[in-house]
Amino acid sequence: MSVIELRTPAEIEQMRPAGRFVASVLEATAKAAAVGVNLLELDALAHRMIRSAGAESCYLDYHPSFGGSPFGKVLCTSVNDAVLHGLPHDYRLRDGDLLSLDFAAAVDGWVADSAISVVVGTPRDEDLRLIDTTRRALDAGIAAARPGHRIGDISRAIADVAKAEGYSINTDFGGHGVGRTMHGDPHVPNNGRPGRGLPLRPGLVIAIEPWFLETTDRIFTDPDGWTLRSADGSRGAHSEHTIAVTEGDPIVLTQRG
Ligand code: MG
């Protein structure tokens, strides 16, 4: 049975510190992601920030049915053909790498979840187009997150942006409810039918997270048990925010400065 929890305006205010903290970690790790920097150093930076903020990692002990063992790190670092759940490992970033960073943490018992993709060093035009498309799809999904709409309207808004750029869409992994834990109902797929699914009401807090691959919608799990890679070796990008539906414009809790 799915349980949809709605947050009061006061609870949404209580979620803001988590959102700000998650945004600050993504800003810092993205800024630190330069040629020659090791993925393990980015994870260590995020871990230091968690400790000094008194925050709690959502990933460190995370062990869902699809994960081989507890994640053991605090940041997802997905490089090039890796797009989601990238387990940080001993790898030094190279010029032109497309890096997706996904981070979730709890502050004062409330979770926020956000992701960005960046190019390290010299970008390829194809990578910039892919990243830009995930960002615009996220913006379109957020804009659709209003009372009177349903989850399917968010899904369709995301998919329309991807399709206009010729990308296909995988719906195995998508957005989700966020609250006291990282993953709750409802599921927010990156493609769907407008007017279908859960009606959106003020107080619904969800992560919206479009991710696309350049030339496929198929993925496989790396032997590390976590990292999801494109089936054809093409690159992926990912953009995610945690947002709260209100009577008016949605609040982007993980907005970066
Ligand atoms: Mg995330």
PDB file of C-alpha atoms and ligand atoms in Angstrom:
ATOM      1  CA  MET A   1       0.000   0.000   0.000  1.00  0.00           C
ATOM      2  CA  SER A   2       1.329   3.382  -0.812  1.00  0.00           C
ATOM      3  CA  VAL A   3       1.395   6.000   1.898  1.00  0.00           C
ATOM      4  CA  ILE A   4       1.469   9.603   0.774  1.00  0.00           C
ATOM      5  CA  GLU A   5       2.521  11.970   3.527  1.00  0.00           C
ATOM      6  CA  LEU A   6       1.729  15.651   3.208  1.00  0.00           C
ATOM      7  CA  ARG A   7       3.819  18.181   5.135  1.00  0.00           C
ATOM      8  CA  THR A   8       2.482  21.254   6.864  1.00  0.00           C
ATOM      9  CA  PRO A   9       3.963  24.647   5.940  1.00  0.00           C
ATOM     10  CA  ALA A  10       5.838  24.527   9.275  1.00  0.00           C
ATOM     11  CA  GLU A  11       7.325  21.128   8.409  1.00  0.00           C
ATOM     12  CA  ILE A  12       8.386  22.375   4.992  1.00  0.00           C
ATOM     13  CA  GLU A  13      10.200  25.222   6.745  1.00  0.00           C
ATOM     14  CA  GLN A  14      11.913  22.597   8.918  1.00  0.00           C
ATOM     15  CA  MET A  15      13.123  20.863   5.743  1.00  0.00           C
ATOM     16  CA  ARG A  16      14.918  23.946   4.437  1.00  0.00           C
ATOM     17  CA  PRO A  17      18.195  23.383   6.347  1.00  0.00           C
ATOM     18  CA  ALA A  18      18.526  19.905   4.820  1.00  0.00           C
ATOM     19  CA  GLY A  19      17.894  21.349   1.374  1.00  0.00           C
ATOM     20  CA  ARG A  20      20.437  24.116   1.862  1.00  0.00           C
ATOM     21  CA  PHE A  21      23.015  21.670   3.188  1.00  0.00           C
ATOM     22  CA  VAL A  22      22.594  19.271   0.263  1.00  0.00           C
ATOM     23  CA  ALA A  23      22.894  22.190  -2.158  1.00  0.00           C
ATOM     24  CA  SER A  24      26.094  23.357  -0.460  1.00  0.00           C
ATOM     25  CA  VAL A  25      27.689  19.911  -0.721  1.00  0.00           C
ATOM     26  CA  LEU A  26      26.880  19.662  -4.429  1.00  0.00           C
ATOM     27  CA  GLU A  27      28.301  23.136  -4.999  1.00  0.00           C
ATOM     28  CA  ALA A  28      31.503  22.283  -3.150  1.00  0.00           C
ATOM     29  CA  THR A  29      32.049  18.881  -4.752  1.00  0.00           C
ATOM     30  CA  ALA A  30      31.239  20.173  -8.243  1.00  0.00           C
ATOM     31  CA  LYS A  31      33.706  23.026  -7.743  1.00  0.00           C
ATOM     32  CA  ALA A  32      36.362  20.594  -6.527  1.00  0.00           C
ATOM     33  CA  ALA A  33      35.876  18.254  -9.498  1.00  0.00           C
ATOM     34  CA  ALA A  34      38.925  19.128 -11.596  1.00  0.00           C
ATOM     35  CA  VAL A  35      41.285  17.174 -13.836  1.00  0.00           C
ATOM     36  CA  GLY A  36      43.394  14.864 -11.653  1.00  0.00           C
ATOM     37  CA  VAL A  37      41.043  14.890  -8.665  1.00  0.00           C
ATOM     38  CA  ASN A  38      40.173  11.427  -7.366  1.00  0.00           C
ATOM     39  CA  LEU A  39      36.507  10.426  -6.910  1.00  0.00           C
ATOM     40  CA  LEU A  40      37.443   9.262  -3.410  1.00  0.00           C
ATOM     41  CA  GLU A  41      38.595  12.815  -2.587  1.00  0.00           C
ATOM     42  CA  LEU A  42      35.173  14.168  -3.612  1.00  0.00           C
ATOM     43  CA  ASP A  43      33.501  11.607  -1.350  1.00  0.00           C
ATOM     44  CA  ALA A  44      35.860  12.535   1.482  1.00  0.00           C
ATOM     45  CA  LEU A  45      35.021  16.224   1.021  1.00  0.00           C
ATOM     46  CA  ALA A  46      31.301  15.446   1.264  1.00  0.00           C
ATOM     47  CA  HIS A  47      31.962  13.305   4.324  1.00  0.00           C
ATOM     48  CA  ARG A  48      33.863  16.134   6.059  1.00  0.00           C
ATOM     49  CA  MET A  49      30.985  18.512   5.337  1.00  0.00           C
ATOM     50  CA  ILE A  50      28.492  15.999   6.796  1.00  0.00           C
ATOM     51  CA  ARG A  51      30.525  15.710   9.984  1.00  0.00           C
ATOM     52  CA  SER A  52      31.020  19.430  10.468  1.00  0.00           C
ATOM     53  CA  ALA A  53      27.324  20.140   9.838  1.00  0.00           C
ATOM     54  CA  GLY A  54      26.167  17.371  12.172  1.00  0.00           C
ATOM     55  CA  ALA A  55      24.196  15.942   9.246  1.00  0.00           C
ATOM     56  CA  GLU A  56      23.477  12.311   8.549  1.00  0.00           C
ATOM     57  CA  SER A  57      24.311  10.487   5.320  1.00  0.00           C
ATOM     58  CA  CYS A  58      21.468   8.689   3.556  1.00  0.00           C
ATOM     59  CA  TYR A  59      23.882   6.577   1.507  1.00  0.00           C
ATOM     60  CA  LEU A  60      26.504   5.227   3.902  1.00  0.00           C
ATOM     61  CA  ASP A  61      24.445   2.301   5.244  1.00  0.00           C
ATOM     62  CA  TYR A  62      21.985   2.204   2.351  1.00  0.00           C
ATOM     63  CA  HIS A  63      21.300  -1.398   1.376  1.00  0.00           C
ATOM     64  CA  PRO A  64      18.145  -1.822  -0.746  1.00  0.00           C
ATOM     65  CA  SER A  65      17.159  -5.014  -2.538  1.00  0.00           C
ATOM     66  CA  PHE A  66      18.939  -3.911  -5.753  1.00  0.00           C
ATOM     67  CA  GLY A  67      22.243  -3.058  -4.050  1.00  0.00           C
ATOM     68  CA  GLY A  68      24.822  -5.781  -3.571  1.00  0.00           C
ATOM     69  CA  SER A  69      26.050  -4.530  -0.172  1.00  0.00           C
ATOM     70  CA  PRO A  70      25.764  -1.336   1.908  1.00  0.00           C
ATOM     71  CA  PHE A  71      26.822   1.621  -0.265  1.00  0.00           C
ATOM     72  CA  GLY A  72      29.628   2.568   2.113  1.00  0.00           C
ATOM     73  CA  LYS A  73      30.183   6.094   0.695  1.00  0.00           C
ATOM     74  CA  VAL A  74      28.287   9.353   1.096  1.00  0.00           C
ATOM     75  CA  LEU A  75      28.278  10.690  -2.492  1.00  0.00           C
ATOM     76  CA  CYS A  76      27.331   9.131  -5.832  1.00  0.00           C
ATOM     77  CA  THR A  77      29.939   9.852  -8.496  1.00  0.00           C
ATOM     78  CA  SER A  78      28.930   8.644 -11.951  1.00  0.00           C
ATOM     79  CA  VAL A  79      31.441   9.244 -14.764  1.00  0.00           C
ATOM     80  CA  ASN A  80      30.714   9.184 -18.519  1.00  0.00           C
ATOM     81  CA  ASP A  81      28.774   5.965 -19.319  1.00  0.00           C
ATOM     82  CA  ALA A  82      27.848   5.682 -15.634  1.00  0.00           C
ATOM     83  CA  VAL A  83      24.715   7.705 -14.933  1.00  0.00           C
ATOM     84  CA  LEU A  84      23.209   6.726 -11.573  1.00  0.00           C
ATOM     85  CA  HIS A  85      24.375   5.311  -8.226  1.00  0.00           C
ATOM     86  CA  GLY A  86      28.050   5.656  -9.152  1.00  0.00           C
ATOM     87  CA  LEU A  87      30.069   4.144  -6.306  1.00  0.00           C
ATOM     88  CA  PRO A  88      33.141   6.347  -5.683  1.00  0.00           C
ATOM     89  CA  HIS A  89      36.311   4.407  -6.466  1.00  0.00           C
ATOM     90  CA  ASP A  90      40.004   5.070  -7.044  1.00  0.00           C
ATOM     91  CA  TYR A  91      39.712   7.078 -10.274  1.00  0.00           C
ATOM     92  CA  ARG A  92      41.299  10.407 -11.165  1.00  0.00           C
ATOM     93  CA  LEU A  93      39.109  12.666 -13.285  1.00  0.00           C
ATOM     94  CA  ARG A  94      40.325  13.304 -16.826  1.00  0.00           C
ATOM     95  CA  ASP A  95      39.843  16.221 -19.181  1.00  0.00           C
ATOM     96  CA  GLY A  96      36.386  16.032 -20.762  1.00  0.00           C
ATOM     97  CA  ASP A  97      34.852  13.627 -18.259  1.00  0.00           C
ATOM     98  CA  LEU A  98      31.098  14.019 -17.713  1.00  0.00           C
ATOM     99  CA  LEU A  99      30.546  13.696 -13.962  1.00  0.00           C
ATOM    100  CA  SER A 100      27.166  13.281 -12.277  1.00  0.00           C
ATOM    101  CA  LEU A 101      27.031  13.944  -8.541  1.00  0.00           C
ATOM    102  CA  ASP A 102      24.047  12.769  -6.500  1.00  0.00           C
ATOM    103  CA  PHE A 103      23.803  13.527  -2.790  1.00  0.00           C
ATOM    104  CA  ALA A 104      21.220  12.984  -0.074  1.00  0.00           C
ATOM    105  CA  ALA A 105      21.505  13.726   3.613  1.00  0.00           C
ATOM    106  CA  ALA A 106      19.340  14.396   6.641  1.00  0.00           C
ATOM    107  CA  VAL A 107      19.522  17.513   8.812  1.00  0.00           C
ATOM    108  CA  ASP A 108      17.329  17.703  11.922  1.00  0.00           C
ATOM    109  CA  GLY A 109      15.716  14.440  10.817  1.00  0.00           C
ATOM    110  CA  TRP A 110      14.589  15.718   7.415  1.00  0.00           C
ATOM    111  CA  VAL A 111      16.054  14.483   4.147  1.00  0.00           C
ATOM    112  CA  ALA A 112      16.911  16.365   0.967  1.00  0.00           C
ATOM    113  CA  ASP A 113      18.144  14.799  -2.280  1.00  0.00           C
ATOM    114  CA  SER A 114      19.680  16.522  -5.308  1.00  0.00           C
ATOM    115  CA  ALA A 115      21.938  15.826  -8.271  1.00  0.00           C
ATOM    116  CA  ILE A 116      23.891  17.715 -10.910  1.00  0.00           C
ATOM    117  CA  SER A 117      26.060  16.870 -13.900  1.00  0.00           C
ATOM    118  CA  VAL A 118      29.175  18.807 -14.822  1.00  0.00           C
ATOM    119  CA  VAL A 119      31.966  18.496 -17.369  1.00  0.00           C
ATOM    120  CA  VAL A 120      35.511  18.360 -16.047  1.00  0.00           C
ATOM    121  CA  GLY A 121      37.859  20.500 -18.137  1.00  0.00           C
ATOM    122  CA  THR A 122      37.103  20.825 -21.845  1.00  0.00           C
ATOM    123  CA  PRO A 123      33.464  19.988 -22.684  1.00  0.00           C
ATOM    124  CA  ARG A 124      32.167  18.151 -25.726  1.00  0.00           C
ATOM    125  CA  ASP A 125      29.136  19.834 -27.338  1.00  0.00           C
ATOM    126  CA  GLU A 126      27.146  16.583 -27.108  1.00  0.00           C
ATOM    127  CA  ASP A 127      27.706  16.452 -23.359  1.00  0.00           C
ATOM    128  CA  LEU A 128      26.622  20.061 -22.862  1.00  0.00           C
ATOM    129  CA  ARG A 129      23.444  19.374 -24.831  1.00  0.00           C
ATOM    130  CA  LEU A 130      22.712  16.268 -22.754  1.00  0.00           C
ATOM    131  CA  ILE A 131      23.272  18.110 -19.459  1.00  0.00           C
ATOM    132  CA  ASP A 132      21.244  21.096 -20.612  1.00  0.00           C
ATOM    133  CA  THR A 133      18.361  18.795 -21.581  1.00  0.00           C
ATOM    134  CA  THR A 134      18.238  17.168 -18.131  1.00  0.00           C
ATOM    135  CA  ARG A 135      18.254  20.640 -16.549  1.00  0.00           C
ATOM    136  CA  ARG A 136      15.445  21.914 -18.749  1.00  0.00           C
ATOM    137  CA  ALA A 137      13.475  18.706 -18.162  1.00  0.00           C
ATOM    138  CA  LEU A 138      13.883  19.252 -14.422  1.00  0.00           C
ATOM    139  CA  ASP A 139      12.672  22.842 -14.763  1.00  0.00           C
ATOM    140  CA  ALA A 140       9.672  21.658 -16.791  1.00  0.00           C
ATOM    141  CA  GLY A 141       8.883  18.970 -14.220  1.00  0.00           C
ATOM    142  CA  ILE A 142       9.073  21.477 -11.380  1.00  0.00           C
ATOM    143  CA  ALA A 143       6.861  23.926 -13.264  1.00  0.00           C
ATOM    144  CA  ALA A 144       4.231  21.177 -13.596  1.00  0.00           C
ATOM    145  CA  ALA A 145       4.301  20.409  -9.845  1.00  0.00           C
ATOM    146  CA  ARG A 146       1.195  22.369  -8.909  1.00  0.00           C
ATOM    147  CA  PRO A 147      -2.215  21.645  -7.380  1.00  0.00           C
ATOM    148  CA  GLY A 148      -4.700  20.671 -10.071  1.00  0.00           C
ATOM    149  CA  HIS A 149      -2.067  18.548 -11.792  1.00  0.00           C
ATOM    150  CA  ARG A 150      -1.135  14.923 -11.213  1.00  0.00           C
ATOM    151  CA  ILE A 151       2.146  13.018 -11.116  1.00  0.00           C
ATOM    152  CA  GLY A 152       1.638  12.099 -14.781  1.00  0.00           C
ATOM    153  CA  ASP A 153       1.758  15.782 -15.706  1.00  0.00           C
ATOM    154  CA  ILE A 154       5.238  16.068 -14.191  1.00  0.00           C
ATOM    155  CA  SER A 155       6.285  12.895 -15.989  1.00  0.00           C
ATOM    156  CA  ARG A 156       4.999  14.107 -19.324  1.00  0.00           C
ATOM    157  CA  ALA A 157       6.621  17.531 -18.940  1.00  0.00           C
ATOM    158  CA  ILE A 158       9.982  15.835 -18.377  1.00  0.00           C
ATOM    159  CA  ALA A 159       9.535  13.411 -21.262  1.00  0.00           C
ATOM    160  CA  ASP A 160       8.504  16.136 -23.719  1.00  0.00           C
ATOM    161  CA  VAL A 161      11.831  17.937 -23.189  1.00  0.00           C
ATOM    162  CA  ALA A 162      13.816  14.716 -23.679  1.00  0.00           C
ATOM    163  CA  LYS A 163      11.914  13.656 -26.772  1.00  0.00           C
ATOM    164  CA  ALA A 164      12.288  17.069 -28.401  1.00  0.00           C
ATOM    165  CA  GLU A 165      16.059  16.504 -28.211  1.00  0.00           C
ATOM    166  CA  GLY A 166      15.782  12.936 -29.476  1.00  0.00           C
ATOM    167  CA  TYR A 167      16.650  11.174 -26.235  1.00  0.00           C
ATOM    168  CA  SER A 168      14.794   8.056 -25.174  1.00  0.00           C
ATOM    169  CA  ILE A 169      13.671   7.586 -21.581  1.00  0.00           C
ATOM    170  CA  ASN A 170      14.211   4.829 -19.058  1.00  0.00           C
ATOM    171  CA  THR A 171      11.527   4.624 -16.360  1.00  0.00           C
ATOM    172  CA  ASP A 172      13.179   2.008 -14.125  1.00  0.00           C
ATOM    173  CA  PHE A 173      14.532   4.767 -11.867  1.00  0.00           C
ATOM    174  CA  GLY A 174      12.948   8.153 -11.311  1.00  0.00           C
ATOM    175  CA  GLY A 175      11.774  10.607  -8.700  1.00  0.00           C
ATOM    176  CA  HIS A 176      10.223   9.763  -5.361  1.00  0.00           C
ATOM    177  CA  GLY A 177       8.706  11.080  -2.183  1.00  0.00           C
ATOM    178  CA  VAL A 178      11.177  12.624   0.288  1.00  0.00           C
ATOM    179  CA  GLY A 179      10.665  13.214   3.990  1.00  0.00           C
ATOM    180  CA  ARG A 180      12.015  11.497   7.075  1.00  0.00           C
ATOM    181  CA  THR A 181      13.598   8.952   4.720  1.00  0.00           C
ATOM    182  CA  MET A 182      15.193   9.262   1.291  1.00  0.00           C
ATOM    183  CA  HIS A 183      12.740   7.191  -0.751  1.00  0.00           C
ATOM    184  CA  GLY A 184       8.990   7.225  -0.235  1.00  0.00           C
ATOM    185  CA  ASP A 185       5.835   7.234  -2.281  1.00  0.00           C
ATOM    186  CA  PRO A 186       4.914   8.417  -4.792  1.00  0.00           C
ATOM    187  CA  HIS A 187       7.172   7.239  -7.608  1.00  0.00           C
ATOM    188  CA  VAL A 188       7.721  10.085 -10.098  1.00  0.00           C
ATOM    189  CA  PRO A 189       8.622   8.464 -13.436  1.00  0.00           C
ATOM    190  CA  ASN A 190      10.421  10.432 -16.125  1.00  0.00           C
ATOM    191  CA  ASN A 191       7.717   9.527 -18.644  1.00  0.00           C
ATOM    192  CA  GLY A 192       4.002   9.090 -18.229  1.00  0.00           C
ATOM    193  CA  ARG A 193       0.503  10.126 -19.166  1.00  0.00           C
ATOM    194  CA  PRO A 194      -0.792  13.580 -18.325  1.00  0.00           C
ATOM    195  CA  GLY A 195      -3.815  13.632 -16.058  1.00  0.00           C
ATOM    196  CA  ARG A 196      -2.907  10.241 -14.541  1.00  0.00           C
ATOM    197  CA  GLY A 197      -1.510   9.285 -11.183  1.00  0.00           C
ATOM    198  CA  LEU A 198      -1.607  10.892  -7.774  1.00  0.00           C
ATOM    199  CA  PRO A 199      -3.235  14.345  -7.628  1.00  0.00           C
ATOM    200  CA  LEU A 200      -0.690  16.945  -6.480  1.00  0.00           C
ATOM    201  CA  ARG A 201      -1.592  18.655  -3.229  1.00  0.00           C
ATOM    202  CA  PRO A 202       0.110  21.337  -1.160  1.00  0.00           C
ATOM    203  CA  GLY A 203       2.525  19.661   1.239  1.00  0.00           C
ATOM    204  CA  LEU A 204       3.665  16.926  -1.130  1.00  0.00           C
ATOM    205  CA  VAL A 205       7.488  16.826  -1.051  1.00  0.00           C
ATOM    206  CA  ILE A 206       9.163  14.942  -3.890  1.00  0.00           C
ATOM    207  CA  ALA A 207      12.468  14.568  -5.643  1.00  0.00           C
ATOM    208  CA  ILE A 208      12.178  15.103  -9.394  1.00  0.00           C
ATOM    209  CA  GLU A 209      15.161  13.645 -11.241  1.00  0.00           C
ATOM    210  CA  PRO A 210      15.382  13.414 -15.017  1.00  0.00           C
ATOM    211  CA  TRP A 211      18.357  11.447 -16.313  1.00  0.00           C
ATOM    212  CA  PHE A 212      19.017  10.603 -19.932  1.00  0.00           C
ATOM    213  CA  LEU A 213      21.564   8.687 -21.947  1.00  0.00           C
ATOM    214  CA  GLU A 214      22.884   9.890 -25.279  1.00  0.00           C
ATOM    215  CA  THR A 215      21.845   6.999 -27.525  1.00  0.00           C
ATOM    216  CA  THR A 216      20.040   4.343 -25.493  1.00  0.00           C
ATOM    217  CA  ASP A 217      17.488   3.885 -22.701  1.00  0.00           C
ATOM    218  CA  ARG A 218      19.052   0.653 -21.469  1.00  0.00           C
ATOM    219  CA  ILE A 219      21.336   0.282 -18.480  1.00  0.00           C
ATOM    220  CA  PHE A 220      23.221  -2.449 -16.656  1.00  0.00           C
ATOM    221  CA  THR A 221      24.747  -2.758 -13.206  1.00  0.00           C
ATOM    222  CA  ASP A 222      28.516  -2.557 -12.967  1.00  0.00           C
ATOM    223  CA  PRO A 223      30.293  -5.469 -11.209  1.00  0.00           C
ATOM    224  CA  ASP A 224      30.684  -3.121  -8.197  1.00  0.00           C
ATOM    225  CA  GLY A 225      26.995  -3.925  -7.510  1.00  0.00           C
ATOM    226  CA  TRP A 226      25.861  -0.294  -7.616  1.00  0.00           C
ATOM    227  CA  THR A 227      26.982   1.842 -10.538  1.00  0.00           C
ATOM    228  CA  LEU A 228      24.443   1.915 -13.379  1.00  0.00           C
ATOM    229  CA  ARG A 229      25.993   2.217 -16.841  1.00  0.00           C
ATOM    230  CA  SER A 230      24.521   2.697 -20.297  1.00  0.00           C
ATOM    231  CA  ALA A 231      24.132  -0.500 -22.314  1.00  0.00           C
ATOM    232  CA  ASP A 232      25.909   0.972 -25.329  1.00  0.00           C
ATOM    233  CA  GLY A 233      28.681   2.961 -23.647  1.00  0.00           C
ATOM    234  CA  SER A 234      27.086   6.309 -24.413  1.00  0.00           C
ATOM    235  CA  ARG A 235      27.201   9.008 -21.766  1.00  0.00           C
ATOM    236  CA  GLY A 236      24.505  10.017 -19.303  1.00  0.00           C
ATOM    237  CA  ALA A 237      23.499  13.107 -17.338  1.00  0.00           C
ATOM    238  CA  HIS A 238      21.257  13.671 -14.326  1.00  0.00           C
ATOM    239  CA  SER A 239      19.562  16.687 -12.692  1.00  0.00           C
ATOM    240  CA  GLU A 240      17.567  16.470  -9.480  1.00  0.00           C
ATOM    241  CA  HIS A 241      15.913  18.733  -6.943  1.00  0.00           C
ATOM    242  CA  THR A 242      13.774  18.124  -3.878  1.00  0.00           C
ATOM    243  CA  ILE A 243      10.679  20.306  -4.137  1.00  0.00           C
ATOM    244  CA  ALA A 244       7.570  21.028  -2.091  1.00  0.00           C
ATOM    245  CA  VAL A 245       4.202  21.513  -3.751  1.00  0.00           C
ATOM    246  CA  THR A 246       2.389  24.576  -2.372  1.00  0.00           C
ATOM    247  CA  GLU A 247      -0.796  26.468  -3.201  1.00  0.00           C
ATOM    248  CA  GLY A 248       1.323  28.574  -5.541  1.00  0.00           C
ATOM    249  CA  ASP A 249       4.794  28.079  -7.007  1.00  0.00           C
ATOM    250  CA  PRO A 250       6.661  24.978  -5.828  1.00  0.00           C
ATOM    251  CA  ILE A 251       9.488  25.538  -3.344  1.00  0.00           C
ATOM    252  CA  VAL A 252      12.843  24.207  -4.589  1.00  0.00           C
ATOM    253  CA  LEU A 253      14.360  23.112  -1.304  1.00  0.00           C
ATOM    254  CA  THR A 254      17.746  22.173  -2.807  1.00  0.00           C
ATOM    255  CA  GLN A 255      18.198  25.353  -4.865  1.00  0.00           C
ATOM    256  CA  ARG A 256      21.881  26.250  -5.250  1.00  0.00           C
ATOM    257  CA  GLY A 257      23.094  29.798  -4.775  1.00  0.00           C
TER     258      GLY A 257
HETATM  259 MG    MG B   1      19.345  11.766  -5.548  1.00  0.00          MG
END
